Amino acid sequence: MQKIQHFRPTRAIINLEAIKHNVLRLKEHLKKGVQIMAVVKANAYGHGDVEVAATAIEAGATMLAVATPEEALHIRKHFPNIDILILGYAPVSFAPFAAKENITLTVFSSDWVDQVKALTLSNPLKLHIKIDTGMGRIGVTTIEDLMNLYKAISSSDNLLVDGVFTHFATADEEDETYFNHQVSKFEQFISSLPVKPRIVHAANTATMLIKDQQLQYDAVRFGISMYGLAPSAYVKTKLPFPLQTAFSLETELVEVKLIQPGQSIGYGATFTATEPSYIGTIPIGYADGLIRKYSGQHVLVNGTRAPIIGRICMDQCMILLPAAYNIGEKVTLIGKQQNEEITIDEWAEKVETINYEVPCIITSRVPRIYNKK
Ligand SMILES: *Cc1c(COP(=O)(O)O)cnc(C)c1O
């Protein structure tokens, strides 16, 4: 929401209408009464947390989830009333701030609870107990630990068990053996609690889209598919409704030159022309998140694919143009031009990673521009 003037033409265009569409369609897909927790951690997977959160809330999300205390405080400044859950670890020292700002914390250690009990809190602190049913990341792993934790929390007037949740490691895979094992473990853990907390939740994108509706429980944690991306190739073949992607990445040609056979381009002179070639320079480099491994990746110019050639520099890189174009010609790195499209999934494949990572690592130097269409 910061209004600063951008001079450099490199920008990520975020289509908030796509986010809205994805939330609305998910709402239709969910069991009645299930709440949508919009996952806006990591600056909303690189899309811009405040703008995405506002759009998701407008479309029907009733809770927000983040990963860190800093992210929660940033969101709270803009949304005074919405429920915010920190999915990851928050240190004991953050508890008074969480209580004051009505931020819900994830808890998985009785020690942590005992230390928080020794502090003065201005308001009651809401907690969601995390159960590790097989992810092996954070969470209690035995019913005994769960009971101890539950008792430690309920014996304090200032601490409230508001929710309980787990996270699936293989929900996006075709083989359901491990997933089913996690589900039954979760069921067993929650049924051992003396009182069902207000919100039980387990579903990430893959679970809410392709698994039994029962696993939506009271709320779902809507992450990657809110941004229009499928969590895996397998889930992509099973989507219950079409997703719309929100993220595109654009810049402009800042220089165009004709080079002759034998002339080279970039650090290490790794590209050498074998015929007269038009070379374009674009102002985006590895400090923007276009890591050097993307060399060879295509971009779009006038609806045609053009490869990034040579080594990517910190702030710039060069592309092999199909023809002579003018300075200022639009270059699309991710997104559509005419009948061609370069997707985030294509970028992910190029550097052998998952689509989640692609927009996340586009750095803050690239302004996010919001397009409501
Ligand atoms: C990030 C995260 C999610 C969102 O997962 P998606 O696959 O992006 O939907 C859900 N739950 C937890 C605990 C997470 O850390």
Short mmCIF file of C-alpha atoms and ligand atoms in Angstrom, two decimals:
data_model
loop_
_atom_site.label_atom_id
_atom_site.label_comp_id
_atom_site.label_asym_id
_atom_site.label_seq_id
_atom_site.Cartn_x
_atom_site.Cartn_y
_atom_site.Cartn_z
CA MET A 1 0.00 0.00 0.00
CA GLN A 2 3.13 2.13 -0.01
CA LYS A 3 2.89 4.80 -2.67
CA ILE A 4 6.39 5.39 -3.92
CA GLN A 5 7.34 6.26 -7.43
CA HIS A 6 9.01 3.50 -9.44
CA PHE A 7 11.42 4.50 -12.17
CA ARG A 8 12.98 1.14 -13.02
CA PRO A 9 10.58 -0.71 -15.31
CA THR A 10 10.99 -4.11 -13.58
CA ARG A 11 7.86 -4.99 -11.62
CA ALA A 12 5.68 -7.86 -10.45
CA ILE A 13 2.05 -7.37 -11.41
CA ILE A 14 -0.31 -8.93 -8.90
CA ASN A 15 -3.81 -9.62 -10.15
CA LEU A 16 -5.96 -9.37 -7.04
CA GLU A 17 -9.03 -10.41 -9.04
CA ALA A 18 -7.41 -13.83 -9.47
CA ILE A 19 -6.94 -14.14 -5.70
CA LYS A 20 -10.56 -13.15 -5.18
CA HIS A 21 -11.72 -15.69 -7.76
CA ASN A 22 -9.73 -18.48 -6.08
CA VAL A 23 -11.15 -17.68 -2.63
CA LEU A 24 -14.72 -17.48 -3.94
CA ARG A 25 -14.41 -20.78 -5.78
CA LEU A 26 -12.87 -22.47 -2.75
CA LYS A 27 -15.76 -21.24 -0.62
CA GLU A 28 -18.20 -23.00 -2.93
CA HIS A 29 -16.11 -26.15 -2.75
CA LEU A 30 -15.92 -26.32 1.05
CA LYS A 31 -18.30 -28.05 3.42
CA LYS A 32 -20.79 -25.53 4.86
CA GLY A 33 -19.49 -23.55 7.84
CA VAL A 34 -15.80 -24.26 7.26
CA GLN A 35 -13.73 -21.13 7.76
CA ILE A 36 -11.02 -20.03 5.36
CA MET A 37 -7.70 -19.12 6.90
CA ALA A 38 -5.77 -17.24 4.20
CA VAL A 39 -2.09 -18.12 4.45
CA VAL A 40 -0.18 -14.88 3.86
CA LYS A 41 3.21 -15.85 5.29
CA ALA A 42 6.39 -14.77 3.49
CA ASN A 43 4.75 -11.59 2.22
CA ALA A 44 1.88 -13.70 0.85
CA TYR A 45 4.22 -16.06 -1.02
CA GLY A 46 5.87 -12.97 -2.50
CA HIS A 47 2.60 -11.39 -3.66
CA GLY A 48 2.25 -8.69 -0.96
CA ASP A 49 0.70 -9.60 2.39
CA VAL A 50 -1.54 -6.60 3.11
CA GLU A 51 -3.11 -6.43 -0.34
CA VAL A 52 -3.64 -10.19 -0.57
CA ALA A 53 -5.08 -10.32 2.96
CA ALA A 54 -7.51 -7.47 2.19
CA THR A 55 -8.65 -9.25 -0.98
CA ALA A 56 -9.00 -12.62 0.73
CA ILE A 57 -11.03 -11.12 3.58
CA GLU A 58 -13.28 -9.30 1.12
CA ALA A 59 -13.90 -12.62 -0.65
CA GLY A 60 -14.74 -14.47 2.56
CA ALA A 61 -11.60 -15.48 4.46
CA THR A 62 -12.16 -15.06 8.19
CA MET A 63 -8.67 -15.76 9.52
CA LEU A 64 -5.10 -15.09 8.45
CA ALA A 65 -2.06 -17.27 9.00
CA VAL A 66 1.57 -16.15 8.99
CA ALA A 67 4.86 -17.78 9.91
CA THR A 68 6.61 -15.29 12.20
CA PRO A 69 5.89 -12.69 14.92
CA GLU A 70 7.13 -9.93 12.63
CA GLU A 71 4.70 -10.94 9.89
CA ALA A 72 1.84 -11.06 12.42
CA LEU A 73 2.59 -7.56 13.75
CA HIS A 74 2.77 -6.18 10.23
CA ILE A 75 -0.62 -7.68 9.37
CA ARG A 76 -2.14 -6.56 12.69
CA LYS A 77 -1.26 -2.92 11.96
CA HIS A 78 -3.49 -3.04 8.89
CA PHE A 79 -6.24 -5.35 10.17
CA PRO A 80 -7.17 -4.55 13.78
CA ASN A 81 -9.91 -7.18 14.16
CA ILE A 82 -9.14 -10.29 12.11
CA ASP A 83 -7.92 -13.52 13.77
CA ILE A 84 -4.20 -13.99 13.05
CA LEU A 85 -2.42 -17.28 13.72
CA ILE A 86 1.36 -17.66 13.71
CA LEU A 87 1.91 -21.17 12.31
CA GLY A 88 5.56 -21.38 13.29
CA TYR A 89 7.58 -20.85 16.43
CA ALA A 90 7.18 -17.68 18.49
CA PRO A 91 9.65 -17.12 21.32
CA VAL A 92 8.43 -16.74 24.90
CA SER A 93 9.45 -13.06 24.76
CA PHE A 94 6.81 -12.47 22.10
CA ALA A 95 3.92 -13.77 24.25
CA PRO A 96 3.11 -10.39 25.92
CA PHE A 97 3.02 -8.73 22.49
CA ALA A 98 0.82 -11.49 21.11
CA ALA A 99 -1.61 -11.10 24.03
CA LYS A 100 -1.73 -7.33 23.65
CA GLU A 101 -2.24 -7.51 19.87
CA ASN A 102 -4.67 -10.46 19.98
CA ILE A 103 -2.34 -12.65 17.90
CA THR A 104 -2.84 -16.41 18.28
CA LEU A 105 0.28 -18.50 18.79
CA THR A 106 1.15 -22.09 17.98
CA VAL A 107 2.26 -24.05 21.02
CA PHE A 108 3.95 -27.45 21.31
CA SER A 109 6.02 -27.34 24.50
CA SER A 110 4.99 -27.41 28.17
CA ASP A 111 8.25 -25.67 29.01
CA TRP A 112 7.28 -22.79 26.78
CA VAL A 113 3.89 -22.60 28.53
CA ASP A 114 5.51 -22.59 31.98
CA GLN A 115 7.80 -19.75 30.98
CA VAL A 116 4.91 -17.74 29.54
CA LYS A 117 2.92 -18.30 32.76
CA ALA A 118 5.66 -16.48 34.65
CA LEU A 119 5.12 -13.35 32.53
CA THR A 120 2.51 -10.64 32.96
CA LEU A 121 0.07 -10.56 30.07
CA SER A 122 -2.27 -7.61 29.54
CA ASN A 123 -4.91 -9.79 27.86
CA PRO A 124 -5.62 -13.51 27.59
CA LEU A 125 -3.37 -15.26 25.09
CA LYS A 126 -4.97 -17.55 22.50
CA LEU A 127 -3.09 -20.71 21.60
CA HIS A 128 -3.38 -23.43 18.98
CA ILE A 129 -1.78 -26.72 19.95
CA LYS A 130 0.31 -28.26 17.18
CA ILE A 131 0.34 -32.03 16.88
CA ASP A 132 3.12 -33.66 14.91
CA THR A 133 1.45 -36.63 13.24
CA GLY A 134 4.29 -37.33 10.84
CA MET A 135 5.66 -34.10 9.39
CA GLY A 136 8.48 -34.18 11.95
CA ARG A 137 8.77 -30.40 12.10
CA ILE A 138 7.03 -28.93 15.16
CA GLY A 139 4.34 -30.40 17.39
CA VAL A 140 3.74 -32.81 20.23
CA THR A 141 4.36 -36.40 19.22
CA THR A 142 2.71 -38.37 22.02
CA ILE A 143 -0.71 -38.27 23.68
CA GLU A 144 1.03 -37.95 27.02
CA ASP A 145 2.81 -34.77 25.87
CA LEU A 146 -0.47 -33.49 24.48
CA MET A 147 -2.24 -34.03 27.80
CA ASN A 148 0.55 -32.38 29.78
CA LEU A 149 0.54 -29.43 27.45
CA TYR A 150 -3.24 -29.15 27.59
CA LYS A 151 -3.21 -29.27 31.39
CA ALA A 152 -0.43 -26.69 31.63
CA ILE A 153 -2.43 -24.29 29.46
CA SER A 154 -5.84 -24.85 31.05
CA SER A 155 -4.53 -24.31 34.55
CA SER A 156 -3.88 -20.68 33.68
CA ASP A 157 -6.63 -18.04 33.46
CA ASN A 158 -4.60 -16.09 30.98
CA LEU A 159 -4.03 -18.87 28.44
CA LEU A 160 -6.70 -20.27 26.20
CA VAL A 161 -6.70 -23.40 24.03
CA ASP A 162 -8.45 -21.87 21.01
CA GLY A 163 -7.43 -24.50 18.47
CA VAL A 164 -5.58 -27.68 17.65
CA PHE A 165 -3.98 -28.62 14.37
CA THR A 166 -1.59 -30.77 12.40
CA HIS A 167 0.15 -30.59 9.05
CA PHE A 168 0.33 -33.24 6.33
CA ALA A 169 3.60 -34.21 4.67
CA THR A 170 2.25 -36.04 1.60
CA ALA A 171 -1.25 -34.70 0.92
CA ASP A 172 -0.25 -33.73 -2.62
CA GLU A 173 0.89 -37.24 -3.59
CA GLU A 174 -1.08 -40.02 -5.23
CA ASP A 175 -0.09 -42.69 -2.67
CA GLU A 176 -2.30 -42.08 0.39
CA THR A 177 -0.70 -44.54 2.82
CA TYR A 178 1.34 -42.04 4.79
CA PHE A 179 -1.43 -39.44 4.60
CA ASN A 180 -4.00 -41.85 6.02
CA HIS A 181 -1.64 -42.77 8.80
CA GLN A 182 -1.35 -39.07 9.73
CA VAL A 183 -5.14 -38.64 9.62
CA SER A 184 -5.80 -41.52 12.01
CA LYS A 185 -3.10 -40.32 14.37
CA PHE A 186 -4.65 -36.84 14.39
CA GLU A 187 -8.11 -38.25 15.07
CA GLN A 188 -6.75 -40.28 17.94
CA PHE A 189 -5.01 -37.22 19.44
CA ILE A 190 -8.00 -34.90 19.20
CA SER A 191 -10.41 -37.45 20.62
CA SER A 192 -8.19 -37.74 23.68
CA LEU A 193 -8.69 -34.06 24.54
CA PRO A 194 -11.23 -33.52 27.34
CA VAL A 195 -12.88 -30.65 25.43
CA LYS A 196 -12.84 -30.04 21.69
CA PRO A 197 -11.14 -26.68 21.10
CA ARG A 198 -13.04 -24.04 19.11
CA ILE A 199 -11.10 -24.66 15.91
CA VAL A 200 -9.69 -27.96 14.70
CA HIS A 201 -7.76 -27.64 11.44
CA ALA A 202 -5.51 -29.80 9.30
CA ALA A 203 -6.08 -29.06 5.61
CA ASN A 204 -3.47 -27.40 3.45
CA THR A 205 -4.24 -26.76 -0.23
CA ALA A 206 -3.86 -30.38 -1.35
CA THR A 207 -6.07 -31.70 1.45
CA MET A 208 -8.90 -29.20 0.96
CA LEU A 209 -8.94 -29.68 -2.82
CA ILE A 210 -8.61 -33.42 -3.33
CA LYS A 211 -9.38 -35.20 -0.03
CA ASP A 212 -12.50 -36.10 1.94
CA GLN A 213 -14.54 -33.05 3.04
CA GLN A 214 -14.43 -34.28 6.63
CA LEU A 215 -10.76 -33.34 6.76
CA GLN A 216 -11.70 -29.69 6.35
CA TYR A 217 -12.78 -29.79 10.04
CA ASP A 218 -13.55 -26.23 11.27
CA ALA A 219 -11.09 -24.34 9.07
CA VAL A 220 -8.72 -24.81 6.14
CA ARG A 221 -5.33 -23.21 5.61
CA PHE A 222 -5.50 -21.82 2.09
CA GLY A 223 -1.98 -21.30 0.76
CA ILE A 224 -0.53 -21.98 -2.67
CA SER A 225 -3.83 -22.41 -4.54
CA MET A 226 -5.09 -19.04 -3.32
CA TYR A 227 -2.29 -17.72 -5.53
CA GLY A 228 -3.55 -19.88 -8.41
CA LEU A 229 -0.86 -22.55 -8.26
CA ALA A 230 -1.25 -26.27 -7.72
CA PRO A 231 0.86 -27.83 -4.94
CA SER A 232 2.04 -30.68 -7.19
CA ALA A 233 1.67 -32.06 -10.69
CA TYR A 234 -0.62 -34.74 -9.26
CA VAL A 235 -3.00 -32.24 -7.60
CA LYS A 236 -3.00 -30.23 -10.83
CA THR A 237 -4.70 -33.15 -12.57
CA LYS A 238 -7.35 -33.37 -9.82
CA LEU A 239 -8.35 -29.74 -9.29
CA PRO A 240 -12.08 -29.41 -8.46
CA PHE A 241 -12.21 -25.95 -10.08
CA PRO A 242 -9.85 -23.96 -12.33
CA LEU A 243 -7.38 -21.73 -10.54
CA GLN A 244 -6.29 -18.30 -11.73
CA THR A 245 -2.67 -17.28 -11.22
CA ALA A 246 -2.04 -13.87 -9.76
CA PHE A 247 1.66 -13.25 -10.30
CA SER A 248 3.36 -11.93 -13.41
CA LEU A 249 6.78 -10.38 -13.86
CA GLU A 250 7.63 -7.73 -16.42
CA THR A 251 10.34 -5.36 -17.50
CA GLU A 252 11.45 -3.49 -20.62
CA LEU A 253 14.38 -3.52 -23.01
CA VAL A 254 16.87 -0.87 -21.94
CA GLU A 255 19.40 -1.52 -24.69
CA VAL A 256 19.36 -3.33 -28.04
CA LYS A 257 22.46 -4.03 -30.11
CA LEU A 258 23.44 -6.03 -33.17
CA ILE A 259 26.48 -8.24 -32.61
CA GLN A 260 28.55 -10.10 -35.18
CA PRO A 261 29.70 -13.76 -35.26
CA GLY A 262 32.51 -14.25 -32.75
CA GLN A 263 31.34 -11.48 -30.39
CA SER A 264 30.52 -12.58 -26.83
CA ILE A 265 28.13 -11.46 -24.10
CA GLY A 266 28.39 -11.16 -20.31
CA TYR A 267 30.75 -12.25 -17.52
CA GLY A 268 32.95 -15.13 -18.57
CA ALA A 269 32.00 -14.44 -22.20
CA THR A 270 30.01 -17.69 -22.11
CA PHE A 271 27.73 -16.78 -25.02
CA THR A 272 29.33 -16.23 -28.41
CA ALA A 273 27.31 -15.32 -31.48
CA THR A 274 27.55 -17.64 -34.47
CA GLU A 275 25.53 -15.32 -36.71
CA PRO A 276 24.57 -11.63 -36.63
CA SER A 277 22.30 -11.38 -33.56
CA TYR A 278 20.18 -8.77 -31.83
CA ILE A 279 20.89 -8.72 -28.12
CA GLY A 280 18.58 -7.02 -25.63
CA THR A 281 19.52 -5.95 -22.12
CA ILE A 282 16.85 -6.11 -19.39
CA PRO A 283 17.18 -4.56 -15.92
CA ILE A 284 16.66 -7.62 -13.73
CA GLY A 285 19.30 -9.84 -12.18
CA TYR A 286 20.06 -12.19 -9.36
CA ALA A 287 19.61 -9.49 -6.73
CA ASP A 288 15.99 -9.36 -7.89
CA GLY A 289 15.64 -13.13 -7.45
CA LEU A 290 16.49 -14.04 -11.03
CA ILE A 291 19.18 -16.44 -9.85
CA ARG A 292 21.99 -17.37 -12.24
CA LYS A 293 20.53 -20.83 -12.73
CA TYR A 294 17.78 -19.20 -14.80
CA SER A 295 20.22 -18.59 -17.65
CA GLY A 296 18.62 -20.18 -20.72
CA GLN A 297 15.08 -19.57 -19.45
CA HIS A 298 12.81 -17.99 -22.06
CA VAL A 299 11.12 -14.63 -21.72
CA LEU A 300 8.46 -13.12 -24.01
CA VAL A 301 8.96 -10.21 -26.39
CA ASN A 302 6.11 -9.28 -28.69
CA GLY A 303 4.49 -12.68 -28.10
CA THR A 304 7.66 -14.59 -29.02
CA ARG A 305 10.02 -16.57 -26.83
CA ALA A 306 13.57 -15.30 -26.39
CA PRO A 307 16.21 -17.01 -24.22
CA ILE A 308 18.27 -15.39 -21.47
CA ILE A 309 21.87 -15.78 -22.68
CA GLY A 310 25.21 -15.76 -20.90
CA ARG A 311 25.55 -15.33 -17.16
CA ILE A 312 22.88 -13.38 -15.30
CA CYS A 313 24.41 -10.33 -13.58
CA MET A 314 23.38 -8.91 -10.20
CA ASP A 315 21.07 -6.28 -11.66
CA GLN A 316 20.77 -7.01 -15.38
CA CYS A 317 20.84 -9.78 -17.93
CA MET A 318 20.84 -10.16 -21.69
CA ILE A 319 18.42 -11.90 -24.02
CA LEU A 320 18.73 -13.10 -27.60
CA LEU A 321 16.07 -11.22 -29.55
CA PRO A 322 14.29 -12.73 -32.55
CA ALA A 323 14.47 -9.34 -34.32
CA ALA A 324 15.44 -5.72 -33.75
CA TYR A 325 13.15 -4.23 -31.13
CA ASN A 326 13.03 -0.74 -29.73
CA ILE A 327 14.23 0.30 -26.34
CA GLY A 328 11.20 0.35 -24.05
CA GLU A 329 9.67 -2.78 -25.65
CA LYS A 330 7.86 -4.79 -22.98
CA VAL A 331 9.50 -8.03 -21.84
CA THR A 332 7.40 -10.54 -19.89
CA LEU A 333 9.36 -12.97 -17.74
CA ILE A 334 6.32 -14.62 -16.15
CA GLY A 335 2.88 -14.17 -17.68
CA LYS A 336 1.14 -13.94 -21.04
CA GLN A 337 1.86 -12.11 -24.25
CA GLN A 338 -0.53 -12.73 -27.13
CA ASN A 339 -0.76 -16.52 -27.49
CA GLU A 340 2.34 -17.36 -25.51
CA GLU A 341 2.65 -17.85 -21.77
CA ILE A 342 5.52 -18.47 -19.42
CA THR A 343 4.26 -19.92 -16.18
CA ILE A 344 5.68 -20.08 -12.67
CA ASP A 345 5.62 -23.87 -13.07
CA GLU A 346 7.94 -23.55 -16.09
CA TRP A 347 10.34 -21.43 -14.02
CA ALA A 348 10.24 -23.96 -11.20
CA GLU A 349 11.08 -26.80 -13.57
CA LYS A 350 13.95 -24.82 -15.06
CA VAL A 351 15.74 -24.62 -11.71
CA GLU A 352 14.46 -27.96 -10.40
CA THR A 353 12.33 -26.63 -7.58
CA ILE A 354 8.63 -26.19 -6.70
CA ASN A 355 6.39 -23.31 -7.79
CA TYR A 356 6.10 -22.09 -4.15
CA GLU A 357 9.73 -21.00 -4.25
CA VAL A 358 9.52 -18.93 -7.44
CA PRO A 359 7.52 -15.85 -6.37
CA CYS A 360 8.87 -16.09 -2.78
CA ILE A 361 12.41 -15.41 -3.92
CA ILE A 362 11.62 -12.42 -6.11
CA THR A 363 13.20 -9.87 -3.79
CA SER A 364 11.71 -6.70 -2.33
CA ARG A 365 13.65 -4.64 -4.89
CA VAL A 366 10.98 -5.65 -7.41
CA PRO A 367 7.90 -3.54 -6.66
CA ARG A 368 4.55 -5.33 -6.50
CA ILE A 369 1.99 -3.44 -8.56
CA TYR A 370 -1.67 -4.30 -7.95
CA ASN A 371 -3.95 -4.78 -10.86
CA LYS A 372 -7.65 -5.12 -10.12
CA LYS A 373 -8.35 -5.57 -13.87
C1 LIG B 1 2.48 -22.87 4.59
C2 LIG B 1 1.56 -23.71 5.35
C3 LIG B 1 0.29 -24.02 4.84
C4 LIG B 1 -0.14 -23.69 3.42
O1 LIG B 1 0.16 -24.78 2.59
P1 LIG B 1 -0.22 -24.76 1.04
O2 LIG B 1 0.28 -26.03 0.49
O3 LIG B 1 0.48 -23.56 0.47
O4 LIG B 1 -1.70 -24.61 0.95
C5 LIG B 1 -0.59 -24.72 5.66
N1 LIG B 1 -0.23 -25.09 6.90
C6 LIG B 1 0.98 -24.83 7.42
C7 LIG B 1 1.31 -25.28 8.79
C8 LIG B 1 1.92 -24.14 6.66
O5 LIG B 1 3.13 -23.89 7.19
#
